[in-house]
Amino acid sequence: MPTADQLLDNGQGVIDPDVFFEMNTPPTNLPEFEAKLEAFVDYHQKNKTRLVFITSGGTTVPLENQTVRFIDNFSNGHRGACSAEYFLEAGYAVVFMHRQFSLQPFHRHYTHNASTGFLDYLVQKDEDTIAVNPQYTEKMKVVLSKYHNATKNNRLLLLDFVTLSDYLFKLKSGTRILARLQEKAMYYLAAAVSDFFVPSQKMHEHKIQSSGGALTLTLDQVPKFLTPLVSVWASKGLIVSFKLETDANLLVPKARQALTRYGHQVVVANMLNTRKQTVTVITKSSQEVVSLTPDDLANHVEIEDRLIPQLVHIHDGWISSDATKACQQ
Ligand code: PMT
């Protein structure tokens, strides 16, 4: 077990990513996660399908080892679930690593809706028969057909996480399994990962008692896992990270800074309040704002309908530049 001094990597109190994995226990379902992913990747490697590994939703930060309370964030997984559908449409196989109970591809059209619940989509025809309410049938047929197409052809693998630690173990393991696909794999990191956490050795074992008065919490900083992801775990794949800000002045500079710091290929920058209407796609040599027009919005066009084709195009270039390098060797 590392000592407290070994935990500090740079005098700023941030532990090294490797130390995080030594200090925390892997999720009990990690072997099952790995087995499912290995089988999926093998299948698509044989079929030469391109694969995208999508992370989606927020991570929780438990405050107690026997967890009653935790810190969470706003993300409901809309970006990831919606993007998965457009990647499937573009011919990709999709690993959808999502926060448990957050939005899922296809199902998202009928869940998490404040005004229409699941039963509102159904009508009772007679005593023994229920059917889809005719007002929803046309749209549901389209969604159902795309969903069946994805599942029948084994092109969608759903895997879940809950806590930050759960997420990080699965991110490491998952990206290493996909690494064998080399440049054919894309990593689309849309999850809203907590930047602060309570290390398990500093956590209360049992429920924090309110009889102790006001609660003061000190959270440690989570190490930046993009560093080992880009340089070791998935070094040949196309890596798309996201940058979320609430201050417009910070958005592009911070996104560019991430690109320089980690040395990966794409950052998609988005603002909290406009994330469904506009994103900026930033690479080392380009910067493109992708926005929906008022007409698009009136026609319920989703920003992912514009974003995913751009990323697929960048991935095409990434794959062919790798092929060119291979020919020159
Ligand atoms: O789910 P929705 O409600 O639809 O919202 C979508 C979204 C706003 C969450 C999504 O579009 C988005 O921006 N996701 C990333 C948000 C985020 O965590 O940004 P960040 O600036 O904290 O992190 C930047 C990148 O670093 C992320 O891609 C993350 O994968 C990575 N990271 C973060 C923390 C960490 N410890 N290690 C990392 O590698």
Short mmCIF file of C-alpha atoms and ligand atoms in Angstrom, two decimals:
data_model
loop_
_atom_site.label_atom_id
_atom_site.label_comp_id
_atom_site.label_asym_id
_atom_site.label_seq_id
_atom_site.Cartn_x
_atom_site.Cartn_y
_atom_site.Cartn_z
CA MET A 1 0.00 0.00 0.00
CA PRO A 2 1.59 3.39 -0.96
CA THR A 3 2.30 5.87 1.84
CA ALA A 4 0.66 9.30 1.97
CA ASP A 5 3.85 10.86 0.51
CA GLN A 6 3.84 8.49 -2.45
CA LEU A 7 0.32 9.56 -3.24
CA LEU A 8 1.39 13.06 -4.16
CA ASP A 9 2.71 13.20 -7.69
CA ASN A 10 3.62 16.83 -8.10
CA GLY A 11 3.36 18.57 -4.79
CA GLN A 12 -0.12 19.83 -5.69
CA GLY A 13 -1.88 16.99 -3.93
CA VAL A 14 -3.03 15.17 -7.07
CA ILE A 15 -2.34 11.45 -7.03
CA ASP A 16 -0.93 9.59 -9.98
CA PRO A 17 -3.55 7.63 -12.02
CA ASP A 18 -1.73 4.33 -11.27
CA VAL A 19 -1.88 5.04 -7.56
CA PHE A 20 -5.64 5.53 -7.82
CA PHE A 21 -5.99 1.95 -9.07
CA GLU A 22 -3.74 0.61 -6.30
CA MET A 23 -5.71 2.44 -3.62
CA ASN A 24 -9.21 1.47 -4.75
CA THR A 25 -10.96 -1.87 -5.13
CA PRO A 26 -12.13 -2.83 -8.64
CA PRO A 27 -15.89 -3.21 -9.11
CA THR A 28 -17.06 -6.77 -8.41
CA ASN A 29 -18.60 -7.05 -11.89
CA LEU A 30 -15.36 -6.10 -13.71
CA PRO A 31 -14.68 -9.70 -14.90
CA GLU A 32 -18.18 -9.87 -16.39
CA PHE A 33 -17.72 -6.42 -18.01
CA GLU A 34 -14.43 -7.59 -19.55
CA ALA A 35 -15.85 -10.90 -20.81
CA LYS A 36 -18.76 -9.19 -22.59
CA LEU A 37 -16.49 -6.57 -24.11
CA GLU A 38 -13.85 -9.10 -25.25
CA ALA A 39 -16.55 -11.12 -27.06
CA PHE A 40 -18.02 -7.99 -28.71
CA VAL A 41 -14.63 -6.69 -29.85
CA ASP A 42 -13.58 -10.11 -31.20
CA TYR A 43 -16.80 -10.33 -33.18
CA HIS A 44 -16.35 -6.91 -34.77
CA GLN A 45 -12.64 -7.33 -35.34
CA LYS A 46 -13.43 -10.44 -37.43
CA ASN A 47 -16.13 -8.53 -39.31
CA LYS A 48 -13.81 -5.52 -39.75
CA THR A 49 -16.45 -3.14 -38.36
CA ARG A 50 -15.38 0.20 -36.99
CA LEU A 51 -16.11 0.52 -33.31
CA VAL A 52 -16.84 3.49 -31.05
CA PHE A 53 -16.53 3.37 -27.28
CA ILE A 54 -18.97 5.93 -25.86
CA THR A 55 -18.96 7.03 -22.22
CA SER A 56 -22.18 8.66 -21.08
CA GLY A 57 -23.80 10.18 -17.98
CA GLY A 58 -22.40 11.40 -14.68
CA THR A 59 -20.35 9.58 -12.04
CA THR A 60 -21.28 9.52 -8.35
CA VAL A 61 -18.83 10.23 -5.55
CA PRO A 62 -19.77 8.25 -2.42
CA LEU A 63 -19.29 9.89 0.97
CA GLU A 64 -19.42 6.65 2.97
CA ASN A 65 -17.95 3.20 2.26
CA GLN A 66 -21.35 1.69 3.06
CA THR A 67 -22.93 4.32 0.88
CA VAL A 68 -26.04 6.18 1.92
CA ARG A 69 -25.00 9.58 0.54
CA PHE A 70 -23.14 10.60 -2.56
CA ILE A 71 -22.37 13.65 -4.70
CA ASP A 72 -23.72 13.60 -8.24
CA ASN A 73 -23.87 15.94 -11.25
CA PHE A 74 -26.36 17.19 -13.83
CA SER A 75 -25.63 14.86 -16.76
CA ASN A 76 -28.53 12.59 -17.78
CA GLY A 77 -26.71 10.92 -20.67
CA HIS A 78 -28.62 12.59 -23.50
CA ARG A 79 -25.46 13.39 -25.50
CA GLY A 80 -24.12 9.85 -25.27
CA ALA A 81 -27.42 8.04 -25.94
CA CYS A 82 -28.30 10.27 -28.88
CA SER A 83 -24.78 10.03 -30.36
CA ALA A 84 -24.89 6.22 -30.15
CA GLU A 85 -27.87 6.18 -32.54
CA TYR A 86 -26.08 8.35 -35.10
CA PHE A 87 -22.89 6.25 -34.89
CA LEU A 88 -24.98 3.12 -35.53
CA GLU A 89 -26.51 4.85 -38.51
CA ALA A 90 -23.00 5.62 -39.78
CA GLY A 91 -22.16 1.89 -39.70
CA TYR A 92 -20.28 1.69 -36.41
CA ALA A 93 -20.59 -0.95 -33.72
CA VAL A 94 -21.17 0.86 -30.42
CA VAL A 95 -19.99 0.09 -26.91
CA PHE A 96 -22.25 2.24 -24.76
CA MET A 97 -20.71 2.59 -21.30
CA HIS A 98 -23.29 4.55 -19.37
CA ARG A 99 -24.27 5.58 -15.90
CA GLN A 100 -26.85 3.08 -14.63
CA PHE A 101 -30.43 4.33 -15.23
CA SER A 102 -29.32 7.25 -17.41
CA LEU A 103 -30.66 7.66 -20.97
CA GLN A 104 -30.10 4.76 -23.35
CA PRO A 105 -30.07 4.74 -27.16
CA PHE A 106 -33.57 4.19 -28.64
CA HIS A 107 -35.21 3.74 -25.22
CA ARG A 108 -34.48 7.42 -24.61
CA HIS A 109 -37.40 8.35 -26.87
CA TYR A 110 -39.81 6.84 -24.34
CA THR A 111 -38.18 7.32 -20.94
CA HIS A 112 -37.18 10.27 -18.75
CA ASN A 113 -40.01 12.31 -20.26
CA ALA A 114 -41.69 14.68 -17.82
CA SER A 115 -45.01 14.90 -19.69
CA THR A 116 -45.43 11.43 -21.26
CA GLY A 117 -44.91 8.29 -19.19
CA PHE A 118 -44.42 4.78 -20.62
CA LEU A 119 -48.09 3.80 -20.13
CA ASP A 120 -49.23 6.92 -22.03
CA TYR A 121 -47.87 5.33 -25.22
CA LEU A 122 -50.32 2.43 -24.87
CA VAL A 123 -54.07 1.97 -25.30
CA GLN A 124 -56.31 -0.90 -24.25
CA LYS A 125 -58.14 -2.30 -27.31
CA ASP A 126 -60.31 -4.82 -25.48
CA GLU A 127 -60.09 -6.84 -22.32
CA ASP A 128 -57.13 -8.94 -23.55
CA THR A 129 -55.31 -6.63 -25.97
CA ILE A 130 -53.17 -3.55 -25.57
CA ALA A 131 -51.62 -1.65 -28.49
CA VAL A 132 -49.52 1.43 -29.22
CA ASN A 133 -51.55 4.62 -29.18
CA PRO A 134 -52.01 5.42 -32.93
CA GLN A 135 -50.66 8.94 -32.47
CA TYR A 136 -47.23 7.46 -31.63
CA THR A 137 -47.19 4.44 -33.96
CA GLU A 138 -45.38 5.90 -36.98
CA LYS A 139 -42.46 7.30 -35.01
CA MET A 140 -42.27 4.22 -32.78
CA LYS A 141 -42.08 1.92 -35.83
CA VAL A 142 -39.02 3.81 -37.08
CA VAL A 143 -37.29 3.75 -33.69
CA LEU A 144 -38.18 0.09 -33.13
CA SER A 145 -36.86 -0.93 -36.53
CA LYS A 146 -33.52 0.84 -35.94
CA TYR A 147 -33.30 -0.71 -32.47
CA HIS A 148 -33.97 -4.22 -33.79
CA ASN A 149 -31.46 -3.69 -36.56
CA ALA A 150 -28.77 -2.78 -34.01
CA THR A 151 -29.54 -5.63 -31.61
CA LYS A 152 -30.14 -8.32 -34.26
CA ASN A 153 -26.75 -7.55 -35.82
CA ASN A 154 -24.99 -7.44 -32.44
CA ARG A 155 -23.93 -3.84 -33.03
CA LEU A 156 -24.82 -2.36 -29.63
CA LEU A 157 -23.29 -3.39 -26.32
CA LEU A 158 -24.67 -1.76 -23.16
CA LEU A 159 -22.38 -1.67 -20.13
CA ASP A 160 -22.95 0.38 -17.00
CA PHE A 161 -21.16 2.14 -14.14
CA VAL A 162 -22.28 4.13 -11.12
CA THR A 163 -19.42 5.57 -9.07
CA LEU A 164 -16.32 7.45 -10.16
CA SER A 165 -14.15 4.47 -9.20
CA ASP A 166 -16.40 2.08 -11.10
CA TYR A 167 -16.12 4.34 -14.16
CA LEU A 168 -12.33 4.67 -14.00
CA PHE A 169 -11.65 0.93 -13.62
CA LYS A 170 -13.98 0.20 -16.54
CA LEU A 171 -12.52 3.02 -18.66
CA LYS A 172 -9.02 1.61 -18.20
CA SER A 173 -10.01 -1.96 -18.79
CA GLY A 174 -12.37 -1.15 -21.68
CA THR A 175 -9.95 1.06 -23.60
CA ARG A 176 -7.19 -1.54 -23.24
CA ILE A 177 -9.46 -4.24 -24.66
CA LEU A 178 -10.38 -2.00 -27.61
CA ALA A 179 -6.74 -1.11 -28.21
CA ARG A 180 -6.34 -4.21 -30.41
CA LEU A 181 -8.55 -2.50 -33.00
CA GLN A 182 -5.88 0.20 -33.21
CA GLU A 183 -6.91 3.15 -35.39
CA LYS A 184 -10.31 1.56 -36.20
CA ALA A 185 -11.52 2.37 -32.68
CA MET A 186 -12.89 5.76 -31.69
CA TYR A 187 -13.19 6.83 -28.04
CA TYR A 188 -16.00 9.32 -27.50
CA LEU A 189 -15.73 10.53 -23.91
CA ALA A 190 -19.04 12.29 -23.29
CA ALA A 191 -19.43 11.27 -19.63
CA ALA A 192 -19.38 14.04 -17.04
CA VAL A 193 -16.66 12.67 -14.79
CA SER A 194 -16.31 14.05 -11.30
CA ASP A 195 -13.18 16.16 -10.79
CA PHE A 196 -13.23 15.71 -7.00
CA PHE A 197 -13.65 12.67 -4.76
CA VAL A 198 -13.22 11.23 -1.28
CA PRO A 199 -10.56 8.46 -1.29
CA SER A 200 -11.93 5.28 0.28
CA GLN A 201 -9.32 5.35 3.11
CA LYS A 202 -10.58 8.81 4.13
CA MET A 203 -14.26 7.89 3.91
CA HIS A 204 -16.57 7.23 6.83
CA GLU A 205 -17.30 3.51 6.99
CA HIS A 206 -20.91 3.91 8.12
CA LYS A 207 -23.65 6.46 7.51
CA ILE A 208 -22.51 9.94 8.60
CA GLN A 209 -24.59 10.87 11.64
CA SER A 210 -26.46 14.18 11.57
CA SER A 211 -26.08 14.34 15.38
CA GLY A 212 -22.46 15.39 14.69
CA GLY A 213 -23.66 18.85 13.56
CA ALA A 214 -22.70 20.65 10.33
CA LEU A 215 -20.73 18.57 7.86
CA THR A 216 -17.44 19.82 6.40
CA LEU A 217 -16.08 17.89 3.45
CA THR A 218 -12.63 17.98 1.89
CA LEU A 219 -12.52 16.48 -1.56
CA ASP A 220 -9.31 15.37 -3.26
CA GLN A 221 -8.69 16.14 -6.90
CA VAL A 222 -9.21 13.27 -9.35
CA PRO A 223 -6.12 12.66 -11.49
CA LYS A 224 -6.50 13.36 -15.21
CA PHE A 225 -6.98 9.94 -16.73
CA LEU A 226 -6.74 11.32 -20.25
CA THR A 227 -2.95 11.25 -19.80
CA PRO A 228 -2.56 7.43 -19.61
CA LEU A 229 -5.54 6.92 -21.91
CA VAL A 230 -3.93 8.89 -24.74
CA SER A 231 -0.37 7.75 -24.23
CA VAL A 232 -0.78 4.11 -23.16
CA TRP A 233 -4.26 2.55 -23.01
CA ALA A 234 -5.60 3.61 -26.43
CA SER A 235 -2.66 5.29 -28.12
CA LYS A 236 -3.58 4.27 -31.71
CA GLY A 237 -7.30 5.10 -31.60
CA LEU A 238 -9.04 8.37 -32.40
CA ILE A 239 -9.77 10.07 -29.08
CA VAL A 240 -12.58 12.61 -28.81
CA SER A 241 -12.85 14.28 -25.41
CA PHE A 242 -15.41 16.89 -24.36
CA LYS A 243 -14.97 20.22 -22.63
CA LEU A 244 -17.87 21.62 -20.70
CA GLU A 245 -17.91 25.18 -19.38
CA THR A 246 -20.44 27.71 -18.11
CA ASP A 247 -18.26 30.77 -18.86
CA ALA A 248 -18.15 31.34 -22.64
CA ASN A 249 -14.78 33.12 -22.38
CA LEU A 250 -13.13 30.00 -21.03
CA LEU A 251 -14.59 27.45 -23.42
CA VAL A 252 -12.31 27.51 -26.46
CA PRO A 253 -9.07 28.36 -24.59
CA LYS A 254 -9.66 25.47 -22.15
CA ALA A 255 -10.55 23.09 -24.99
CA ARG A 256 -7.35 24.04 -26.85
CA GLN A 257 -5.36 23.68 -23.66
CA ALA A 258 -6.72 20.11 -23.24
CA LEU A 259 -5.69 19.25 -26.81
CA THR A 260 -2.16 20.51 -26.19
CA ARG A 261 -1.85 19.00 -22.72
CA TYR A 262 -2.98 15.48 -23.63
CA GLY A 263 -1.92 15.40 -27.28
CA HIS A 264 -5.05 13.65 -28.55
CA GLN A 265 -7.03 14.42 -31.72
CA VAL A 266 -10.37 16.14 -31.03
CA VAL A 267 -12.07 18.16 -28.32
CA VAL A 268 -15.78 18.90 -28.61
CA ALA A 269 -16.45 22.08 -26.64
CA ASN A 270 -19.93 22.79 -25.29
CA MET A 271 -21.65 25.23 -22.95
CA LEU A 272 -23.97 23.89 -20.28
CA ASN A 273 -27.02 25.86 -21.40
CA THR A 274 -26.64 25.57 -25.18
CA ARG A 275 -25.18 22.07 -25.46
CA LYS A 276 -28.13 20.77 -27.47
CA GLN A 277 -27.92 23.56 -30.07
CA THR A 278 -24.25 24.29 -30.60
CA VAL A 279 -20.86 22.62 -30.18
CA THR A 280 -17.38 23.54 -31.39
CA VAL A 281 -15.23 20.79 -32.88
CA ILE A 282 -11.57 21.55 -32.27
CA THR A 283 -8.57 19.71 -33.73
CA LYS A 284 -4.90 20.78 -33.87
CA SER A 285 -5.46 22.42 -37.25
CA SER A 286 -9.13 23.40 -37.26
CA GLN A 287 -11.98 24.86 -35.28
CA GLU A 288 -15.55 24.51 -36.48
CA VAL A 289 -18.74 25.68 -34.84
CA VAL A 290 -21.63 23.27 -35.47
CA SER A 291 -25.01 24.89 -34.77
CA LEU A 292 -28.66 24.18 -35.38
CA THR A 293 -30.67 26.82 -37.24
CA PRO A 294 -34.15 27.91 -36.08
CA ASP A 295 -35.54 25.70 -38.88
CA ASP A 296 -33.58 22.71 -37.60
CA LEU A 297 -34.90 23.33 -34.12
CA ALA A 298 -38.48 23.59 -35.38
CA ASN A 299 -37.99 20.25 -37.19
CA HIS A 300 -36.55 18.58 -34.08
CA VAL A 301 -33.14 18.05 -35.70
CA GLU A 302 -30.59 16.97 -33.10
CA ILE A 303 -27.11 18.50 -32.97
CA GLU A 304 -25.62 14.97 -33.00
CA ASP A 305 -27.07 14.56 -36.51
CA ARG A 306 -24.50 17.20 -37.58
CA LEU A 307 -21.70 16.37 -35.14
CA ILE A 308 -21.34 12.63 -35.73
CA PRO A 309 -20.79 12.84 -39.54
CA GLN A 310 -17.98 15.35 -38.87
CA LEU A 311 -16.32 13.00 -36.42
CA VAL A 312 -16.72 10.07 -38.81
CA HIS A 313 -14.97 12.18 -41.46
CA ILE A 314 -12.12 12.94 -39.06
CA HIS A 315 -11.93 9.21 -38.25
CA ASP A 316 -11.71 8.40 -42.00
CA GLY A 317 -8.70 10.71 -42.20
CA TRP A 318 -7.16 9.17 -39.08
CA ILE A 319 -7.47 5.65 -40.49
CA SER A 320 -6.10 6.56 -43.92
CA SER A 321 -3.19 8.54 -42.47
CA ASP A 322 -2.29 5.46 -40.46
CA ALA A 323 -2.49 3.30 -43.57
CA THR A 324 -0.21 5.78 -45.38
CA LYS A 325 2.30 5.60 -42.52
CA ALA A 326 2.22 1.80 -42.67
CA CYS A 327 2.90 1.83 -46.46
CA GLN A 328 5.85 4.17 -46.00
CA GLN A 329 7.52 1.88 -43.44
O1 PMT B 1 -25.31 14.00 -20.54
P1 PMT B 1 -25.88 15.32 -21.00
O2 PMT B 1 -26.84 15.89 -19.97
O3 PMT B 1 -26.45 15.23 -22.38
O4 PMT B 1 -24.66 16.34 -21.05
C1 PMT B 1 -23.62 16.13 -21.95
C2 PMT B 1 -22.30 16.69 -21.42
C3 PMT B 1 -22.42 18.20 -21.24
C4 PMT B 1 -21.97 16.02 -20.08
C5 PMT B 1 -21.17 16.32 -22.48
O5 PMT B 1 -21.47 16.95 -23.69
C6 PMT B 1 -19.81 16.78 -21.96
O6 PMT B 1 -19.39 17.90 -22.13
N1 PMT B 1 -19.07 15.84 -21.29
C7 PMT B 1 -17.77 16.09 -20.65
C8 PMT B 1 -17.97 16.93 -19.41
C9 PMT B 1 -16.73 17.01 -18.61
O7 PMT B 1 -16.51 16.19 -17.75
O8 PMT B 1 -15.90 17.94 -18.94
P2 PMT B 1 -14.50 18.19 -18.17
O9 PMT B 1 -14.04 19.47 -18.64
O10 PMT B 1 -14.67 18.03 -16.69
O11 PMT B 1 -13.57 16.98 -18.66
C10 PMT B 1 -12.94 17.05 -19.92
C11 PMT B 1 -12.58 15.66 -20.44
O12 PMT B 1 -11.59 15.10 -19.59
C12 PMT B 1 -13.76 14.70 -20.53
O13 PMT B 1 -13.90 14.21 -21.84
C13 PMT B 1 -13.39 13.56 -19.58
O14 PMT B 1 -13.57 12.29 -20.20
C14 PMT B 1 -11.90 13.78 -19.27
N2 PMT B 1 -11.57 13.54 -17.89
C15 PMT B 1 -12.26 14.18 -16.92
C16 PMT B 1 -11.95 13.95 -15.59
C17 PMT B 1 -10.91 13.03 -15.31
N3 PMT B 1 -10.57 12.74 -14.07
N4 PMT B 1 -10.24 12.42 -16.28
C18 PMT B 1 -10.54 12.65 -17.56
O15 PMT B 1 -9.89 12.10 -18.41
#
